[in-house]
Coordinates of N, CA and C in Angstrom, one line a residue:
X1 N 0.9 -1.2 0.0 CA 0.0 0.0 0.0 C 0.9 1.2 0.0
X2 N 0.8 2.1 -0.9 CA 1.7 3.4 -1.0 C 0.7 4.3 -0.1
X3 N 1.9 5.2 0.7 CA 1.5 6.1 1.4 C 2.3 7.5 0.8
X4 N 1.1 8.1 1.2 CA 1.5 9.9 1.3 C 1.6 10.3 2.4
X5 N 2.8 10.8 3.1 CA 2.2 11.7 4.4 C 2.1 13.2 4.1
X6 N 1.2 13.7 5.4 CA 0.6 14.8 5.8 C 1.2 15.6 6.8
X7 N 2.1 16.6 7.0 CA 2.1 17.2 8.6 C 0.4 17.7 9.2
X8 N 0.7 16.9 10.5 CA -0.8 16.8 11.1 C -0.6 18.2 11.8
X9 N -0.3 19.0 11.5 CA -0.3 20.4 12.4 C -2.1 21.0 12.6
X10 N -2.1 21.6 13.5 CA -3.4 22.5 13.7 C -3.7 23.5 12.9
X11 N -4.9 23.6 12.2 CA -5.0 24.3 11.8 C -5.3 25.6 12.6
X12 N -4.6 27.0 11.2 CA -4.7 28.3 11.8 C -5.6 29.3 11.7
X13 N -6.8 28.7 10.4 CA -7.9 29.1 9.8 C -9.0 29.6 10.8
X14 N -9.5 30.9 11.0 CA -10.7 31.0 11.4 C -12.1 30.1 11.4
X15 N -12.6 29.6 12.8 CA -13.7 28.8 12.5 C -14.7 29.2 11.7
X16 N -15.2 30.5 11.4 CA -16.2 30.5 10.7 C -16.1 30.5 8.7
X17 N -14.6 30.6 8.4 CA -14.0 30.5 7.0 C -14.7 29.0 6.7
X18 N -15.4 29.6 5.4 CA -16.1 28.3 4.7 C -15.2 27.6 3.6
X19 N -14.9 26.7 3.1 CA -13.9 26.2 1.9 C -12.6 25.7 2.7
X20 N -11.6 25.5 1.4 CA -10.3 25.1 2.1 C -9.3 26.1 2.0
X21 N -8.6 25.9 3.1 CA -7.5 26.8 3.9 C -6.4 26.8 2.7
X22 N -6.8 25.7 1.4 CA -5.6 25.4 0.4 C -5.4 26.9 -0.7
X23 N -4.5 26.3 -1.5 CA -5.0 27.4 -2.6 C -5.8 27.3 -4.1
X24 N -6.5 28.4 -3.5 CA -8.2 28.4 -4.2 C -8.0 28.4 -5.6
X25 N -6.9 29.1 -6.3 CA -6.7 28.7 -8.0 C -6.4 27.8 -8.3
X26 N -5.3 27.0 -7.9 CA -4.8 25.9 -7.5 C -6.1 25.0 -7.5
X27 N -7.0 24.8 -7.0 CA -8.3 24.2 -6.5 C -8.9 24.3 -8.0
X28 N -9.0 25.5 -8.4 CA -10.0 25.6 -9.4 C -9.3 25.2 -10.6
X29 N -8.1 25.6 -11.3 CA -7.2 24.7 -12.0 C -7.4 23.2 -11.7
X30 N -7.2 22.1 -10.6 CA -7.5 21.1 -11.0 C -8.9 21.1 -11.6
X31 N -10.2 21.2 -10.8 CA -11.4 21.4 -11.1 C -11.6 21.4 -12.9
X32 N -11.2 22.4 -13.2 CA -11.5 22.7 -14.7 C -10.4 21.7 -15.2
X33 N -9.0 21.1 -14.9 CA -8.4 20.2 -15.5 C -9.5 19.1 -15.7
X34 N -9.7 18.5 -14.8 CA -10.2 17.2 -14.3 C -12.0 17.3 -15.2
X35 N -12.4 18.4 -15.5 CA -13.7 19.0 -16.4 C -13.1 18.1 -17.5
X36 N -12.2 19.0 -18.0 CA -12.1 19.3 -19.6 C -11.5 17.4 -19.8
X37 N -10.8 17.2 -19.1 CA -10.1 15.4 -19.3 C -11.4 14.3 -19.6
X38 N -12.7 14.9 -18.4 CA -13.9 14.0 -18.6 C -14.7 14.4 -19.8
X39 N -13.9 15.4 -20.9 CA -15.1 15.8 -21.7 C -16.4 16.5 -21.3
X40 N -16.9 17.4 -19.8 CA -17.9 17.5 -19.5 C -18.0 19.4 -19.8
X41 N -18.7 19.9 -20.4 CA -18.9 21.8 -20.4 C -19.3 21.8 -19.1
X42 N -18.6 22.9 -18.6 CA -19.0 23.7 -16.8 C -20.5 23.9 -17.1
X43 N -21.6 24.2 -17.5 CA -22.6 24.1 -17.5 C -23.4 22.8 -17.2
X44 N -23.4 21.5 -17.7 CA -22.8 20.0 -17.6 C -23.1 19.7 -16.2
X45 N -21.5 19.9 -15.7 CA -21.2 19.6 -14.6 C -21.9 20.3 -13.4
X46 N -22.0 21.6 -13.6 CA -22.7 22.4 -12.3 C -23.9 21.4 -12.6
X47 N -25.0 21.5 -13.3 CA -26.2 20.3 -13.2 C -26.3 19.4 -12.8
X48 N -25.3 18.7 -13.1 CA -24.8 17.2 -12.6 C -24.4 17.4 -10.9
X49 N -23.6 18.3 -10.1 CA -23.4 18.4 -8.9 C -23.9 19.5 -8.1
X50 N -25.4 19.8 -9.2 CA -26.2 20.6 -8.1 C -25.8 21.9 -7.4
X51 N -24.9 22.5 -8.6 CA -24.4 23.7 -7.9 C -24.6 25.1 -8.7
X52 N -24.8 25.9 -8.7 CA -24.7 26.9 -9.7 C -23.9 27.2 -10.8
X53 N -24.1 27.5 -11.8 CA -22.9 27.5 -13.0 C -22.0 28.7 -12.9
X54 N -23.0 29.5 -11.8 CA -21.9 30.8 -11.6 C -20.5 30.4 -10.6
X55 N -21.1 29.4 -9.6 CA -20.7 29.1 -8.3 C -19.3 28.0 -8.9
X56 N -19.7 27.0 -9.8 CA -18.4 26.0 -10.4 C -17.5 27.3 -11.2
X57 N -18.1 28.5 -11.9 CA -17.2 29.4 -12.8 C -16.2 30.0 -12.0
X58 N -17.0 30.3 -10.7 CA -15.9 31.3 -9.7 C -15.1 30.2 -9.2
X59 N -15.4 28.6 -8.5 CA -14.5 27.9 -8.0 C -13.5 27.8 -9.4
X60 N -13.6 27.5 -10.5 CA -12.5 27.4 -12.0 C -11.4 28.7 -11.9
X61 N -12.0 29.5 -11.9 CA -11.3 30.7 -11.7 C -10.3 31.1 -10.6
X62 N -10.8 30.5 -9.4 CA -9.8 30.5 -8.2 C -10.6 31.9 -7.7
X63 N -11.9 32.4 -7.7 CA -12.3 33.9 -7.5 C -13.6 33.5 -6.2
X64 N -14.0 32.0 -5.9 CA -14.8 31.7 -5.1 C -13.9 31.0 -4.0
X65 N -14.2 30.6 -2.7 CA -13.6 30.0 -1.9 C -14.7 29.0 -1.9
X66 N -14.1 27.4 -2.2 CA -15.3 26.7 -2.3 C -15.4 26.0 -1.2
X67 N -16.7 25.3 -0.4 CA -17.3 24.7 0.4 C -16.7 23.5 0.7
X68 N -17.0 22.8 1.3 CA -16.6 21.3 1.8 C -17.8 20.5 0.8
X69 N -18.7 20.8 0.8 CA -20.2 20.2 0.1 C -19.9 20.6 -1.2
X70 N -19.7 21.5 -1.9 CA -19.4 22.5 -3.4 C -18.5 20.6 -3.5
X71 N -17.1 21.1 -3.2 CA -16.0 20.4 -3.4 C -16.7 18.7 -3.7
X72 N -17.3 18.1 -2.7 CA -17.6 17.2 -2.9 C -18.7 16.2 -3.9
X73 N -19.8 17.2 -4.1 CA -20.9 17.3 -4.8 C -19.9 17.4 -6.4
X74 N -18.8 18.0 -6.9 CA -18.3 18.3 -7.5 C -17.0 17.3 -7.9
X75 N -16.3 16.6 -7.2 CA -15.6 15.6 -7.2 C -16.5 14.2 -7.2
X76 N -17.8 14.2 -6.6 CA -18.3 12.9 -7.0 C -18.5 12.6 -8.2
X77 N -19.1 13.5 -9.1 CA -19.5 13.5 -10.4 C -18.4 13.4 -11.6
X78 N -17.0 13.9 -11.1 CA -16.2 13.9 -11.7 C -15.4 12.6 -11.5
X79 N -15.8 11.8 -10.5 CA -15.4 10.2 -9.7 C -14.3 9.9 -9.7
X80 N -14.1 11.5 -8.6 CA -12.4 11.2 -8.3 C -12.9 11.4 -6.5
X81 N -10.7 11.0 -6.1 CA -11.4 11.2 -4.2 C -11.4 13.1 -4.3
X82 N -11.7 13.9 -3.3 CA -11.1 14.9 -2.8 C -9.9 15.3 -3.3
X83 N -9.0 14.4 -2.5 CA -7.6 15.3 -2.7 C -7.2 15.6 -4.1
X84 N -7.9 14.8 -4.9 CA -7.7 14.9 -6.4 C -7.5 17.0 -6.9
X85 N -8.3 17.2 -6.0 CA -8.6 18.8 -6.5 C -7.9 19.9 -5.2
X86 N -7.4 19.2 -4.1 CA -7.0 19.9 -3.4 C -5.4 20.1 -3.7
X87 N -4.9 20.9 -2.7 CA -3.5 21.9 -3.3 C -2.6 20.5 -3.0
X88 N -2.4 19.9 -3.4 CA -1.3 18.9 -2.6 C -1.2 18.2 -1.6
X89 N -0.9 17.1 -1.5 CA -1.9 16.5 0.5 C -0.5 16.8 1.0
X90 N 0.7 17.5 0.7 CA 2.1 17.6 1.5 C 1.7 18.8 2.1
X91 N 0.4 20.2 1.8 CA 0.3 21.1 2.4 C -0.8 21.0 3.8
X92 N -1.8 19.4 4.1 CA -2.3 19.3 5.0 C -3.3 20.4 4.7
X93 N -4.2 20.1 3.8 CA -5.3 21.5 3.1 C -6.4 20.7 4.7
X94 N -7.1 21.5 5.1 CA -8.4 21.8 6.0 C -9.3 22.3 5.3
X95 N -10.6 21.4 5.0 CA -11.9 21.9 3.9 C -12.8 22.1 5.3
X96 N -13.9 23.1 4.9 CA -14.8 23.2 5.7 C -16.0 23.5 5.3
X97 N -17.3 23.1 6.0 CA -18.4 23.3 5.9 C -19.3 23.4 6.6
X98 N -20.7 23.3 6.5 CA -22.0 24.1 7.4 C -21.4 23.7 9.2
X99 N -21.2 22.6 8.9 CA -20.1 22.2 10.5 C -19.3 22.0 10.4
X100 N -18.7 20.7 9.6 CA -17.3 20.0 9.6 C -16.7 21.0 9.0
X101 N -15.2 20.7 9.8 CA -13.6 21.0 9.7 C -13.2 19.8 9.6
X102 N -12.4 19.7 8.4 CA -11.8 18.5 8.2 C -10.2 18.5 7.7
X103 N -8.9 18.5 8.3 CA -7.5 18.1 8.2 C -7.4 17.2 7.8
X104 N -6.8 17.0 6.1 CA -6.4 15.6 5.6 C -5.0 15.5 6.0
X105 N -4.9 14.4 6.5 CA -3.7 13.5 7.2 C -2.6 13.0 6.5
X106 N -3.5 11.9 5.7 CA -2.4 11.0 5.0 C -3.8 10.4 4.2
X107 N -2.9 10.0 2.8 CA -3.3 9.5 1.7 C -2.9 7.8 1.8
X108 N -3.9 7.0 1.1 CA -3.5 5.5 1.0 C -3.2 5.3 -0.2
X109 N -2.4 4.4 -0.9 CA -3.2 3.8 -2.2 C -2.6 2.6 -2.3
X110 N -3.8 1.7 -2.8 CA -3.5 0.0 -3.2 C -4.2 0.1 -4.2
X111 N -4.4 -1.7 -4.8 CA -4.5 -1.9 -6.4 C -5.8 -1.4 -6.2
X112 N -6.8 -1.3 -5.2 CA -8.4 -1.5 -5.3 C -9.0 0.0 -4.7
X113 N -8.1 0.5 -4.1 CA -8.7 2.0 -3.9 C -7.8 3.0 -3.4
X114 N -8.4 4.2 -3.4 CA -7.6 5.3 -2.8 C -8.2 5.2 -1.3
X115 N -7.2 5.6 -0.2 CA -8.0 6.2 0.8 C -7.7 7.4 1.5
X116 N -8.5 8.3 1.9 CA -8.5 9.8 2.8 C -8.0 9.2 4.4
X117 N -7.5 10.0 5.1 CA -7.6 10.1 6.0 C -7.6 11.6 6.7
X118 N -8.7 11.9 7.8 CA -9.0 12.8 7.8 C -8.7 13.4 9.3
X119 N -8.7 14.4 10.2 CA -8.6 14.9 11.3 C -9.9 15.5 11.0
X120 N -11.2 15.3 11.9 CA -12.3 15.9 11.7 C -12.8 17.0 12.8
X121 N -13.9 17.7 12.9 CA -14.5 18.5 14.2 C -15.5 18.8 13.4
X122 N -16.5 18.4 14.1 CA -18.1 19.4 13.9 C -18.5 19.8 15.2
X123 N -19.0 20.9 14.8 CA -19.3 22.1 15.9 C -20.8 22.1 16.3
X124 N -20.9 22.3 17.5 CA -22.4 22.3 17.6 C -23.5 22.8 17.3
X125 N -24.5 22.5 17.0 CA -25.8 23.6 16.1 C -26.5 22.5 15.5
X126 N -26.5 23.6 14.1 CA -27.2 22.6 12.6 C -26.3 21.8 12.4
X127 N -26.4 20.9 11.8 CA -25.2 19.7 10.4 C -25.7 20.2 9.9
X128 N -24.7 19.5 9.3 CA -24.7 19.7 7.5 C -24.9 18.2 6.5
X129 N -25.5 18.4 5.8 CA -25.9 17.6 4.9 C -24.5 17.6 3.4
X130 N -23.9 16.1 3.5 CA -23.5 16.4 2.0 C -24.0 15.4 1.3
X131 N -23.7 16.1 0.1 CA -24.1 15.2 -1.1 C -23.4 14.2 -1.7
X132 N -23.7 13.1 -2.3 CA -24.0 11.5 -2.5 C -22.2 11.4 -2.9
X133 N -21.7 10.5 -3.0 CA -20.2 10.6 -3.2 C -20.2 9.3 -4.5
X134 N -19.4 9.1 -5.3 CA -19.7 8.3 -6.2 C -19.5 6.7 -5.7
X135 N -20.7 5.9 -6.8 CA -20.9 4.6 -6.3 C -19.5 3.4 -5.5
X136 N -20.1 3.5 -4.2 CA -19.2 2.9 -3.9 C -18.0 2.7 -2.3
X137 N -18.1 4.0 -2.3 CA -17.5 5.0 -1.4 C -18.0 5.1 0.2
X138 N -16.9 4.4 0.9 CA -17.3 4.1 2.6 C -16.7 5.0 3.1
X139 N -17.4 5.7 4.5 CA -16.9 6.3 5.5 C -16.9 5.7 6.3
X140 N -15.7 6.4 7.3 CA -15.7 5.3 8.2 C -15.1 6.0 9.4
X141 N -15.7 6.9 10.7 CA -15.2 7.7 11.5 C -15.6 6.9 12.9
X142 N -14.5 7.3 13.8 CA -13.7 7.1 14.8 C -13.9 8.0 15.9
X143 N -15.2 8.6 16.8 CA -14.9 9.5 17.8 C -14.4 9.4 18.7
X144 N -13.8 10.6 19.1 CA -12.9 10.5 20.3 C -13.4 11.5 21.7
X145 N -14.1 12.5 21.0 CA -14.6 13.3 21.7 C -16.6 13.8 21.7
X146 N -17.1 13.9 22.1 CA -18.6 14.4 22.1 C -19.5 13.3 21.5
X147 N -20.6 13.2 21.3 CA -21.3 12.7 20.7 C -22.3 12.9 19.0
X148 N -21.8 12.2 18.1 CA -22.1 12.1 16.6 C -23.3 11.4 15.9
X149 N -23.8 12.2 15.4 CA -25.1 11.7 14.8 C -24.4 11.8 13.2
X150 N -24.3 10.7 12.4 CA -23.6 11.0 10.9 C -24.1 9.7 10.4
X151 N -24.0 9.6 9.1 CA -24.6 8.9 8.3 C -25.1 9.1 6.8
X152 N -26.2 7.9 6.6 CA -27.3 8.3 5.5 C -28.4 9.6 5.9
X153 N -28.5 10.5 5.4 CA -29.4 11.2 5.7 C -30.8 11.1 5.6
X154 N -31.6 9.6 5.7 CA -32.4 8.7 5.7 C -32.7 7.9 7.1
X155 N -31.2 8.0 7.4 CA -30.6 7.1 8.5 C -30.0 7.0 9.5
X156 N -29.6 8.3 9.9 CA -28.3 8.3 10.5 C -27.9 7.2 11.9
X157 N -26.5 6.9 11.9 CA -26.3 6.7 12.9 C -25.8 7.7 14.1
X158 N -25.7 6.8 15.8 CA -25.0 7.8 16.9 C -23.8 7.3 17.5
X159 N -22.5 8.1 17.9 CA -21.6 7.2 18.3 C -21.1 8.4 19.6
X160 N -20.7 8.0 20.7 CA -19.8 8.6 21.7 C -18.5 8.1 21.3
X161 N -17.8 9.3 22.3 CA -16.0 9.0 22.7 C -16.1 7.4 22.6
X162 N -15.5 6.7 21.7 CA -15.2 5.7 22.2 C -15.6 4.7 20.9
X163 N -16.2 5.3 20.1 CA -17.3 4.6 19.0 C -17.0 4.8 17.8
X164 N -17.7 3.9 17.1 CA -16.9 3.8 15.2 C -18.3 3.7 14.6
X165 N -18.6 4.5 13.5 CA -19.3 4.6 12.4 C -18.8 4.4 11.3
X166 N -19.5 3.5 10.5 CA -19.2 3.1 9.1 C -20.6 2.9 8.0
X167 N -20.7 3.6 7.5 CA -21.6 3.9 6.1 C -20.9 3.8 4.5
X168 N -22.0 3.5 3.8 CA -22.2 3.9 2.0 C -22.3 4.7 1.9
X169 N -21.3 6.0 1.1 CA -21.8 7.3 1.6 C -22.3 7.4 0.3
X170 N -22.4 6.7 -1.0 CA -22.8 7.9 -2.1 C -24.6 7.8 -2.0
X171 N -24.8 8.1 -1.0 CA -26.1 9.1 -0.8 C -25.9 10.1 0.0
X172 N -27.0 10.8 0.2 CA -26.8 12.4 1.0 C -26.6 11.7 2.4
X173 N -25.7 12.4 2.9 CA -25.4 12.0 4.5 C -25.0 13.0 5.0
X174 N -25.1 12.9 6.9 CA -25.5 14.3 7.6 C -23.8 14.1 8.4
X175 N -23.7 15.3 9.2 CA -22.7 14.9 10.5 C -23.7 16.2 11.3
X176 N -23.8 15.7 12.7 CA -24.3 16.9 13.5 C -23.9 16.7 14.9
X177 N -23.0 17.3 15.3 CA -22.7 17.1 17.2 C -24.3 17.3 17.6
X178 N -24.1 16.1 18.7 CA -25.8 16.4 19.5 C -25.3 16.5 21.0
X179 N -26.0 17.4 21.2 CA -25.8 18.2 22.5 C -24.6 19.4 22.4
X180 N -24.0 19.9 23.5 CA -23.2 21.4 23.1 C -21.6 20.8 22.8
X181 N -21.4 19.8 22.6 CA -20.0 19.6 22.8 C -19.5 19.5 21.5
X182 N -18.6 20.2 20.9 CA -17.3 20.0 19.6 C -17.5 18.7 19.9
X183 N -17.6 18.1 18.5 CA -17.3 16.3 18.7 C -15.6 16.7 17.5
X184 N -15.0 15.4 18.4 CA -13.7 15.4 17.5 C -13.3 14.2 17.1
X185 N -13.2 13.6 15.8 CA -13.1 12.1 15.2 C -11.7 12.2 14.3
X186 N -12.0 10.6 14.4 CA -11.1 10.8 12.5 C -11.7 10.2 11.6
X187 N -11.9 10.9 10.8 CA -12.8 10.2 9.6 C -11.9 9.3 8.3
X188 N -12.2 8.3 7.8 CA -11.7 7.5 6.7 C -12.6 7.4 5.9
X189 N -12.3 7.8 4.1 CA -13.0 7.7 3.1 C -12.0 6.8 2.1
X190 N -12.7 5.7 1.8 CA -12.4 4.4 1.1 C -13.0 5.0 -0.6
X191 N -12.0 5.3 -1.7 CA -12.4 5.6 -2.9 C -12.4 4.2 -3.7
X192 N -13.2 3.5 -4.2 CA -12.8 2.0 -4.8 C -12.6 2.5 -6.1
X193 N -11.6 1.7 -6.7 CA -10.6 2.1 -7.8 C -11.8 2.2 -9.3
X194 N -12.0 3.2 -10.2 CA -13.0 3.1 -11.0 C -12.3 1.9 -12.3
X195 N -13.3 0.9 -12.7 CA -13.0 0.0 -13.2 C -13.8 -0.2 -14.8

């Protein structure tokens, strides 16, 4: 299994900064790379990942800061992992959204898949809902701190300090701390190799 590592440093990013802490042209250059290689028009694709066509133009551009949900909704369809579009996993990019902060760690790869590894935190309040990830694709998170409601957003499961959740994520699935406490995990996303 080839590894990539990550410096696991803390992020320095203000909590309420939506997108990743990476660099945003950077971001948008792969994006429109990874477009134009699938053959798909940015009009196309915004449809397909449910996003505005203004909203994929400014992430292409490097002129939007894109979301944790944008990014993913947007990488599914394109049926690559994440990191595929982030700055490098040697800069330890931090994507964020409606809750989750998420620090990629370290990267896997074997004959059958890619895998994420993630430093997670969702904050208390609303979750956030993301969208479906392409066919195939397991999560698999580890709390260490508070209590997690995450899942199918059909479905969800609950886990305390101490507890492991594992789902299919390419459907809409939630993460929501329940009650006041920051929950803090690590999340694993299993990409199976497209065949």
């Amino acid at each position: 299994m080839a590894t990539r590592r990550v410096p696991a440093g803390p992020s320095t990013a203000p909590a309420e900064q939506a997108g990743a802490d990476a660099d945003t042209p950077a971001i948008g250059r792969r994006v429109r790379a990874l477009r134009e290689a699938h053959g798909i028009s940015l009009s196309a694709l915004a449809r397909l990942a449910g996003v505005g066509k203004a909203t994929l133009s400014g992430l292409e551009n490097g002129t939007r800061n894109p979301t944790l949900e944008t990014l993913y909704a947007v990488t599914a369809q394109l049926g690559v992992p994440l990191t595929a579009v982030l700055s490098g996993p040697a800069a330890g990019p931090t994507v964020r959204g409606a809750a989750v902060s998420a620090t990629l760690l370290e990267v896997f790869e074997d004959a059958d898949a890619t895998y994420e590894l993630y430093r997670m935190r969702v904050t208390p309040g609303p979750g956030q809902l993301s969208p479906a990830h392409q066919p195939g694709v397991t999560e698999h998170v580890t709390v260490f701190a508070g209590v997690l409601r995450a899942g199918p957003a059909e479905a969800p499961l609950t886990a305390a300090a101490g507890g492991h959740l594992r789902w299919t994520s390419d459907v809409p699935h939630v993460y929501a701390a329940v009650g006041d406490e920051e929950v803090a995990a690590s999340l694993l996303l299993r990409y199976p190799r497209q065949k």
